[in-house]
Amino acid sequence: MINRTPTVVALHGGTPPAELERIGDHAELRYAEAHELPTAVAGADVLFVWDFRSGAIPDAWPHADALRWLH
C-alpha cells in the first residue's frame, strides 16, 4: 500500500467551511461549489458535504472514482 496524502473535497454553497483548514497539514483540501463538483471530486478520497441541500452529488457521482468516504 502506498502511503499518500488523502484528498478532501468540501462542497459548499458560497462560503467554504473554515474549520477544515485545521486538517490542511494532513490532507489536500479542495473547495467546490455545485458546478465545480464533478471536476473537484475526481481522484478525491473524501467528500464533505457542507452544502447539504445541494443537488450536485448525483451529477458528480460518476466522477467520484476514488471516493472512500462521504460525510
PDB file of C-alpha atoms in Angstrom:
ATOM      1  CA  MET A   1       0.000   0.000   0.000  1.00  0.00           C
ATOM      2  CA  ILE A   2       1.290   3.428  -0.946  1.00  0.00           C
ATOM      3  CA  ASN A   3       1.069   5.947   1.868  1.00  0.00           C
ATOM      4  CA  ARG A   4      -0.153   9.222   0.376  1.00  0.00           C
ATOM      5  CA  THR A   5      -1.906  12.349   1.497  1.00  0.00           C
ATOM      6  CA  PRO A   6      -5.695  11.965   1.218  1.00  0.00           C
ATOM      7  CA  THR A   7      -7.705  14.444  -0.803  1.00  0.00           C
ATOM      8  CA  VAL A   8     -10.764  16.022   0.827  1.00  0.00           C
ATOM      9  CA  VAL A   9     -13.347  17.942  -1.199  1.00  0.00           C
ATOM     10  CA  ALA A  10     -15.730  20.289   0.592  1.00  0.00           C
ATOM     11  CA  LEU A  11     -18.946  21.033  -1.283  1.00  0.00           C
ATOM     12  CA  HIS A  12     -20.101  24.468  -0.171  1.00  0.00           C
ATOM     13  CA  GLY A  13     -22.717  26.959  -1.217  1.00  0.00           C
ATOM     14  CA  GLY A  14     -20.570  30.070  -1.413  1.00  0.00           C
ATOM     15  CA  THR A  15     -18.761  30.169   1.916  1.00  0.00           C
ATOM     16  CA  PRO A  16     -16.181  27.407   2.404  1.00  0.00           C
ATOM     17  CA  PRO A  17     -16.059  25.872   5.882  1.00  0.00           C
ATOM     18  CA  ALA A  18     -13.082  27.500   7.600  1.00  0.00           C
ATOM     19  CA  GLU A  19     -12.995  24.684  10.141  1.00  0.00           C
ATOM     20  CA  LEU A  20     -11.469  22.339   7.562  1.00  0.00           C
ATOM     21  CA  GLU A  21      -8.283  24.391   7.406  1.00  0.00           C
ATOM     22  CA  ARG A  22      -7.205  22.558  10.569  1.00  0.00           C
ATOM     23  CA  ILE A  23      -6.642  19.380   8.562  1.00  0.00           C
ATOM     24  CA  GLY A  24      -4.623  21.158   5.874  1.00  0.00           C
ATOM     25  CA  ASP A  25      -1.357  19.702   7.158  1.00  0.00           C
ATOM     26  CA  HIS A  26      -2.749  16.186   6.781  1.00  0.00           C
ATOM     27  CA  ALA A  27      -4.810  16.332   3.597  1.00  0.00           C
ATOM     28  CA  GLU A  28      -5.071  18.090   0.264  1.00  0.00           C
ATOM     29  CA  LEU A  29      -8.132  20.337   0.501  1.00  0.00           C
ATOM     30  CA  ARG A  30     -10.312  21.235  -2.453  1.00  0.00           C
ATOM     31  CA  TYR A  31     -13.281  23.552  -2.133  1.00  0.00           C
ATOM     32  CA  ALA A  32     -16.077  23.344  -4.702  1.00  0.00           C
ATOM     33  CA  GLU A  33     -19.431  24.891  -5.360  1.00  0.00           C
ATOM     34  CA  ALA A  34     -22.054  22.729  -7.063  1.00  0.00           C
ATOM     35  CA  HIS A  35     -20.968  23.494 -10.635  1.00  0.00           C
ATOM     36  CA  GLU A  36     -17.322  22.658  -9.777  1.00  0.00           C
ATOM     37  CA  LEU A  37     -18.000  19.378  -8.002  1.00  0.00           C
ATOM     38  CA  PRO A  38     -17.601  16.918 -10.928  1.00  0.00           C
ATOM     39  CA  THR A  39     -14.061  18.143 -11.546  1.00  0.00           C
ATOM     40  CA  ALA A  40     -13.136  18.563  -7.882  1.00  0.00           C
ATOM     41  CA  VAL A  41     -14.299  15.109  -6.784  1.00  0.00           C
ATOM     42  CA  ALA A  42     -12.245  13.226  -9.391  1.00  0.00           C
ATOM     43  CA  GLY A  43      -9.495  11.394  -7.522  1.00  0.00           C
ATOM     44  CA  ALA A  44     -10.714  12.558  -4.108  1.00  0.00           C
ATOM     45  CA  ASP A  45     -10.868  10.229  -1.114  1.00  0.00           C
ATOM     46  CA  VAL A  46     -13.407  12.185   0.947  1.00  0.00           C
ATOM     47  CA  LEU A  47     -16.390  14.347   0.056  1.00  0.00           C
ATOM     48  CA  PHE A  48     -17.511  16.623   2.870  1.00  0.00           C
ATOM     49  CA  VAL A  49     -20.956  17.996   2.041  1.00  0.00           C
ATOM     50  CA  TRP A  50     -21.132  21.366   3.756  1.00  0.00           C
ATOM     51  CA  ASP A  51     -23.942  22.461   1.437  1.00  0.00           C
ATOM     52  CA  PHE A  52     -26.233  19.563   2.357  1.00  0.00           C
ATOM     53  CA  ARG A  53     -29.149  20.985   0.368  1.00  0.00           C
ATOM     54  CA  SER A  54     -27.222  20.888  -2.887  1.00  0.00           C
ATOM     55  CA  GLY A  55     -28.439  18.622  -5.661  1.00  0.00           C
ATOM     56  CA  ALA A  56     -24.962  18.381  -7.198  1.00  0.00           C
ATOM     57  CA  ILE A  57     -23.969  14.944  -5.923  1.00  0.00           C
ATOM     58  CA  PRO A  58     -25.916  12.781  -8.421  1.00  0.00           C
ATOM     59  CA  ASP A  59     -24.356  14.589 -11.401  1.00  0.00           C
ATOM     60  CA  ALA A  60     -20.875  14.420  -9.882  1.00  0.00           C
ATOM     61  CA  TRP A  61     -21.121  10.805  -8.721  1.00  0.00           C
ATOM     62  CA  PRO A  62     -19.747   9.248 -11.956  1.00  0.00           C
ATOM     63  CA  HIS A  63     -16.573  11.322 -11.455  1.00  0.00           C
ATOM     64  CA  ALA A  64     -16.072  10.099  -7.869  1.00  0.00           C
ATOM     65  CA  ASP A  65     -13.621   7.424  -8.974  1.00  0.00           C
ATOM     66  CA  ALA A  66     -11.613   7.162  -5.726  1.00  0.00           C
ATOM     67  CA  LEU A  67     -14.181   8.211  -3.125  1.00  0.00           C
ATOM     68  CA  ARG A  68     -13.955   6.242   0.117  1.00  0.00           C
ATOM     69  CA  TRP A  69     -15.935   8.445   2.482  1.00  0.00           C
ATOM     70  CA  LEU A  70     -18.956  10.722   2.091  1.00  0.00           C
ATOM     71  CA  HIS A  71     -19.673  12.932   5.081  1.00  0.00           C
TER      72      HIS A  71
END
